PDB file of N, CA and C in Angstrom:
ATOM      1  N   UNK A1362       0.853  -1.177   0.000  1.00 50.00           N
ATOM      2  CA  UNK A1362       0.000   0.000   0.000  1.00 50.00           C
ATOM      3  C   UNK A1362       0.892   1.231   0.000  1.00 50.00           C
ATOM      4  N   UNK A1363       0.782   2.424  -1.350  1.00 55.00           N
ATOM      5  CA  UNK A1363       0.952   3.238  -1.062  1.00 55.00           C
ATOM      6  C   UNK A1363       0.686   4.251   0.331  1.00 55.00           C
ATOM      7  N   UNK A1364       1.982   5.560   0.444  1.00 64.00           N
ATOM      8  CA  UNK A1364       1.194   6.583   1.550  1.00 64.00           C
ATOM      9  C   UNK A1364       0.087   7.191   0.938  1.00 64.00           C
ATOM     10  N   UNK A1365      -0.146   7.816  -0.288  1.00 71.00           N
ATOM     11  CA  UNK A1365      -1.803   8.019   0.059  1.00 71.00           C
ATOM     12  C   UNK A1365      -2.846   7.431   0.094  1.00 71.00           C
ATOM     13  N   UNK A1366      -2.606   6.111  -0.165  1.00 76.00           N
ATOM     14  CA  UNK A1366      -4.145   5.098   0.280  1.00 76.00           C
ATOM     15  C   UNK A1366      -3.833   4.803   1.928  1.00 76.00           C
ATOM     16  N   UNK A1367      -2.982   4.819   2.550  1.00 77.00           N
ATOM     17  CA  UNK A1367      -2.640   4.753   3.945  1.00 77.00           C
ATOM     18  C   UNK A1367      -3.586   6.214   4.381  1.00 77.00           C
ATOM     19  N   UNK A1368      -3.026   7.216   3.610  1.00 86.00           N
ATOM     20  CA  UNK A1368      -3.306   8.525   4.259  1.00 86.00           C
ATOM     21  C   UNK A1368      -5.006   8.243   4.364  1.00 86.00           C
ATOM     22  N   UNK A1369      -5.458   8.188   2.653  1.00 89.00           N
ATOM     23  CA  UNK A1369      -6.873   8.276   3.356  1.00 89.00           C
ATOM     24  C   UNK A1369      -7.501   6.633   4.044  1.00 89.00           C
ATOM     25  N   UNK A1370      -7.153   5.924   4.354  1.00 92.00           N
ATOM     26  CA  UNK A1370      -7.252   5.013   5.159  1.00 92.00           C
ATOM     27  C   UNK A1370      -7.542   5.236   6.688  1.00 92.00           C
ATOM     28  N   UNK A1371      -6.546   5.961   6.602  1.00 93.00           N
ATOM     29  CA  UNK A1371      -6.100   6.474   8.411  1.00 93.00           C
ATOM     30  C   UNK A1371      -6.770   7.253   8.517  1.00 93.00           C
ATOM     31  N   UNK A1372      -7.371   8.535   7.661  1.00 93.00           N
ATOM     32  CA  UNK A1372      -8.437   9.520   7.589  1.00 93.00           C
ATOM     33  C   UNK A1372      -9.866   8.703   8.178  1.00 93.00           C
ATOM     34  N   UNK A1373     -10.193   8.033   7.563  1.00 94.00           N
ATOM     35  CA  UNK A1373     -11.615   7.170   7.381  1.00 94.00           C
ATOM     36  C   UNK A1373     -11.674   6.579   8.514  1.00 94.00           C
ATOM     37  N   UNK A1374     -10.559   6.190   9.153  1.00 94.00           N
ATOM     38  CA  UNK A1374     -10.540   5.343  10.316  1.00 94.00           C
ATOM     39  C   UNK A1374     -10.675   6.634  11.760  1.00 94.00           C
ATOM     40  N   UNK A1375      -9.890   8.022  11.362  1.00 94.00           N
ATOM     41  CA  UNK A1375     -10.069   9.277  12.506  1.00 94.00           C
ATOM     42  C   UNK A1375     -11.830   9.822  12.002  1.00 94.00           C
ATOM     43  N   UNK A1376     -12.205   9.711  10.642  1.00 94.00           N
ATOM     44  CA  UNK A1376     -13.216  10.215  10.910  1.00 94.00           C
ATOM     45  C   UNK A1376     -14.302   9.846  11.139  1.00 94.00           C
ATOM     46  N   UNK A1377     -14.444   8.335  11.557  1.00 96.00           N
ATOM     47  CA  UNK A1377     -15.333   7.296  11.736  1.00 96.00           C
ATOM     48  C   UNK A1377     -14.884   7.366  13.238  1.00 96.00           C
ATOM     49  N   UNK A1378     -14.233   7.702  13.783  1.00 95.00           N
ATOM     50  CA  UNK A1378     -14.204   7.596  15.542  1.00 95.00           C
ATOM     51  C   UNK A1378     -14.609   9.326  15.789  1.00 95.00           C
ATOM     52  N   UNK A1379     -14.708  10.169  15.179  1.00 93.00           N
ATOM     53  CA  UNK A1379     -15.070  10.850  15.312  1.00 93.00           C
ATOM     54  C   UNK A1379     -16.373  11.447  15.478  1.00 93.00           C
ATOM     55  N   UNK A1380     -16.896  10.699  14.404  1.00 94.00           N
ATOM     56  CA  UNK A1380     -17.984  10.485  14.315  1.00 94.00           C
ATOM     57  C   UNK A1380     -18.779   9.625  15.490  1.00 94.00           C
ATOM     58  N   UNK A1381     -17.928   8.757  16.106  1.00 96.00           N
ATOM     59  CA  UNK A1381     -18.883   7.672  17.266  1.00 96.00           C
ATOM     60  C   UNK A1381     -18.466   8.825  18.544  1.00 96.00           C
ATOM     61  N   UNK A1382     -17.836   9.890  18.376  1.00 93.00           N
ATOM     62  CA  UNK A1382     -17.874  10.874  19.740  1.00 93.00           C
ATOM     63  C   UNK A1382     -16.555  10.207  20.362  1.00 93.00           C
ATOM     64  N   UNK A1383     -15.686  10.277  19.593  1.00 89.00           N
ATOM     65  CA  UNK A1383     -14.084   9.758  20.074  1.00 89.00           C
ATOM     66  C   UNK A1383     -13.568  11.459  19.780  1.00 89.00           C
ATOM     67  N   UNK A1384     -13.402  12.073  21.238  1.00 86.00           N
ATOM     68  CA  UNK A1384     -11.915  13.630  21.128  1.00 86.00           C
ATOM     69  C   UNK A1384     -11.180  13.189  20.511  1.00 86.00           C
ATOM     70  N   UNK A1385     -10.306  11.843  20.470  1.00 91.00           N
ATOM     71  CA  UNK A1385      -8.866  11.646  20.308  1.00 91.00           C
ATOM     72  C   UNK A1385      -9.259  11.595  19.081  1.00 91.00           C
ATOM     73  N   UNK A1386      -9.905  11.016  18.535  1.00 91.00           N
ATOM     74  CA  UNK A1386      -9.640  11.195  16.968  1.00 91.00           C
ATOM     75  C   UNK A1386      -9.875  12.651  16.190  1.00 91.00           C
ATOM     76  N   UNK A1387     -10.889  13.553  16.360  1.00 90.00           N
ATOM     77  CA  UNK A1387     -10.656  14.744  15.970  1.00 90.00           C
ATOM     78  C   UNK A1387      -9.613  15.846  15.758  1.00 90.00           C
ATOM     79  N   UNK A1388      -8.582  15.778  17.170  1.00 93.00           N
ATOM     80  CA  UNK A1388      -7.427  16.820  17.102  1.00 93.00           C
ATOM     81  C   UNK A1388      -6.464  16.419  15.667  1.00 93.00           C
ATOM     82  N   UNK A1389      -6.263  14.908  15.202  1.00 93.00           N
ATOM     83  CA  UNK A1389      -4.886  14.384  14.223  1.00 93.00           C
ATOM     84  C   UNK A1389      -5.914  15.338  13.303  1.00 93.00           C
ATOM     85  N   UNK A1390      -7.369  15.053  13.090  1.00 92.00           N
ATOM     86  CA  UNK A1390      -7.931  15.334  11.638  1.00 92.00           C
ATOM     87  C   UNK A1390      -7.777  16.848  11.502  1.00 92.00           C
ATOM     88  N   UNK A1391      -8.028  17.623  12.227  1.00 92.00           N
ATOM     89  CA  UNK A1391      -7.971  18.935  12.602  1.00 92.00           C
ATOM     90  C   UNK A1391      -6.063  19.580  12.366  1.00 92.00           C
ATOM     91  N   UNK A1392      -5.395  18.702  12.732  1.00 94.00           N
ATOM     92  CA  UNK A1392      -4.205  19.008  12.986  1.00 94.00           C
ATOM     93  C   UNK A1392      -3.632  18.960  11.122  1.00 94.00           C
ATOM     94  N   UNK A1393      -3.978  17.560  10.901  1.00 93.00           N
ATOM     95  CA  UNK A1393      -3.490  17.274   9.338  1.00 93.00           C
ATOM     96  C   UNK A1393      -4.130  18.714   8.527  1.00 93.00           C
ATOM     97  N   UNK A1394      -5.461  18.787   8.744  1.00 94.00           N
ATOM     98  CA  UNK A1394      -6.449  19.873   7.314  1.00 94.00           C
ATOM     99  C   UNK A1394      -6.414  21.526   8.233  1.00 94.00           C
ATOM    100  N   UNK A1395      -5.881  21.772   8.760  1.00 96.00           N
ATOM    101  CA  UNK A1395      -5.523  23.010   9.101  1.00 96.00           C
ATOM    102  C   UNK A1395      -5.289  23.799   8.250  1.00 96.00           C
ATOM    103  N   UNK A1396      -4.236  23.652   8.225  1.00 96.00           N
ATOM    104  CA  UNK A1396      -3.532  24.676   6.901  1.00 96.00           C
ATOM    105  C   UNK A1396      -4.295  24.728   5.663  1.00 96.00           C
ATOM    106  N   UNK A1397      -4.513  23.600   5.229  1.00 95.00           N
ATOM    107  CA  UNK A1397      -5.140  23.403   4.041  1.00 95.00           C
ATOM    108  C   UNK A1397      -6.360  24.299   4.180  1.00 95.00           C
ATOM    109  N   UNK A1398      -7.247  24.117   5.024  1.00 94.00           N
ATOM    110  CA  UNK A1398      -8.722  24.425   4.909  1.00 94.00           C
ATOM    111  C   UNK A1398      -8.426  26.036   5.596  1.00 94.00           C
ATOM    112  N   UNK A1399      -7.339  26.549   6.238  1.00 95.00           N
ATOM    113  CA  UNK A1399      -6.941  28.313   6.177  1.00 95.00           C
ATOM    114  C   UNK A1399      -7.012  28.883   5.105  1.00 95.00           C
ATOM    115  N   UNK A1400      -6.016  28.298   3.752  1.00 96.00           N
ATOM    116  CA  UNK A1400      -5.190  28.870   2.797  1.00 96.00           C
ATOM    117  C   UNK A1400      -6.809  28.939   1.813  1.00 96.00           C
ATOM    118  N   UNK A1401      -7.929  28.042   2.121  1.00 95.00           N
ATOM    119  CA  UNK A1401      -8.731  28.281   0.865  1.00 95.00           C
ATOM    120  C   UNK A1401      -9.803  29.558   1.452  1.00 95.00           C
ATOM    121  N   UNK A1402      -9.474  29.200   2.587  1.00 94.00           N
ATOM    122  CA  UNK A1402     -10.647  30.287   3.616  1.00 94.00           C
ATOM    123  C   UNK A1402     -10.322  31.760   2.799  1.00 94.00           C
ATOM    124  N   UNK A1403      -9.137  32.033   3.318  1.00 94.00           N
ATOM    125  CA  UNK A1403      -7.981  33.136   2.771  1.00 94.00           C
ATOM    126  C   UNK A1403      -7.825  33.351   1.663  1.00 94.00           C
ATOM    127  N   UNK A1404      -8.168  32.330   0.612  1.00 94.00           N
ATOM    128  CA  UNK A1404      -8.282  32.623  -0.882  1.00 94.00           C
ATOM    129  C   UNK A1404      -9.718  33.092  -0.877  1.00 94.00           C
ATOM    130  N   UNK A1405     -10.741  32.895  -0.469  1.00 80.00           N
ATOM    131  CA  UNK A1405     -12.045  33.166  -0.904  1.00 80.00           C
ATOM    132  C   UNK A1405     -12.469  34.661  -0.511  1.00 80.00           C
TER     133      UNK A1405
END
């Protein structure tokens, strides 16, 4: 397995515990799409 089928693997797996009301999984998802989801905020 490639890293980006890992990446979204590991995604699916933080946002499915997230979803059942798991904290711990929210901060990695939050931590990874940060930047990303600033820079488009900031473009718009």
């Amino acid at each position: 397995m490639n890293a980006p089928d890992r990446d979204v693997n590991e995604d699916a797996e933080l946002v499915a515990g997230a979803l059942a009301g798991g904290p711990e999984a929210f901060g990695p998802i939050v931590r990874r799409y940060q930047d990303a989801v600033f820079g488009v905020a900031l473009a718009k």
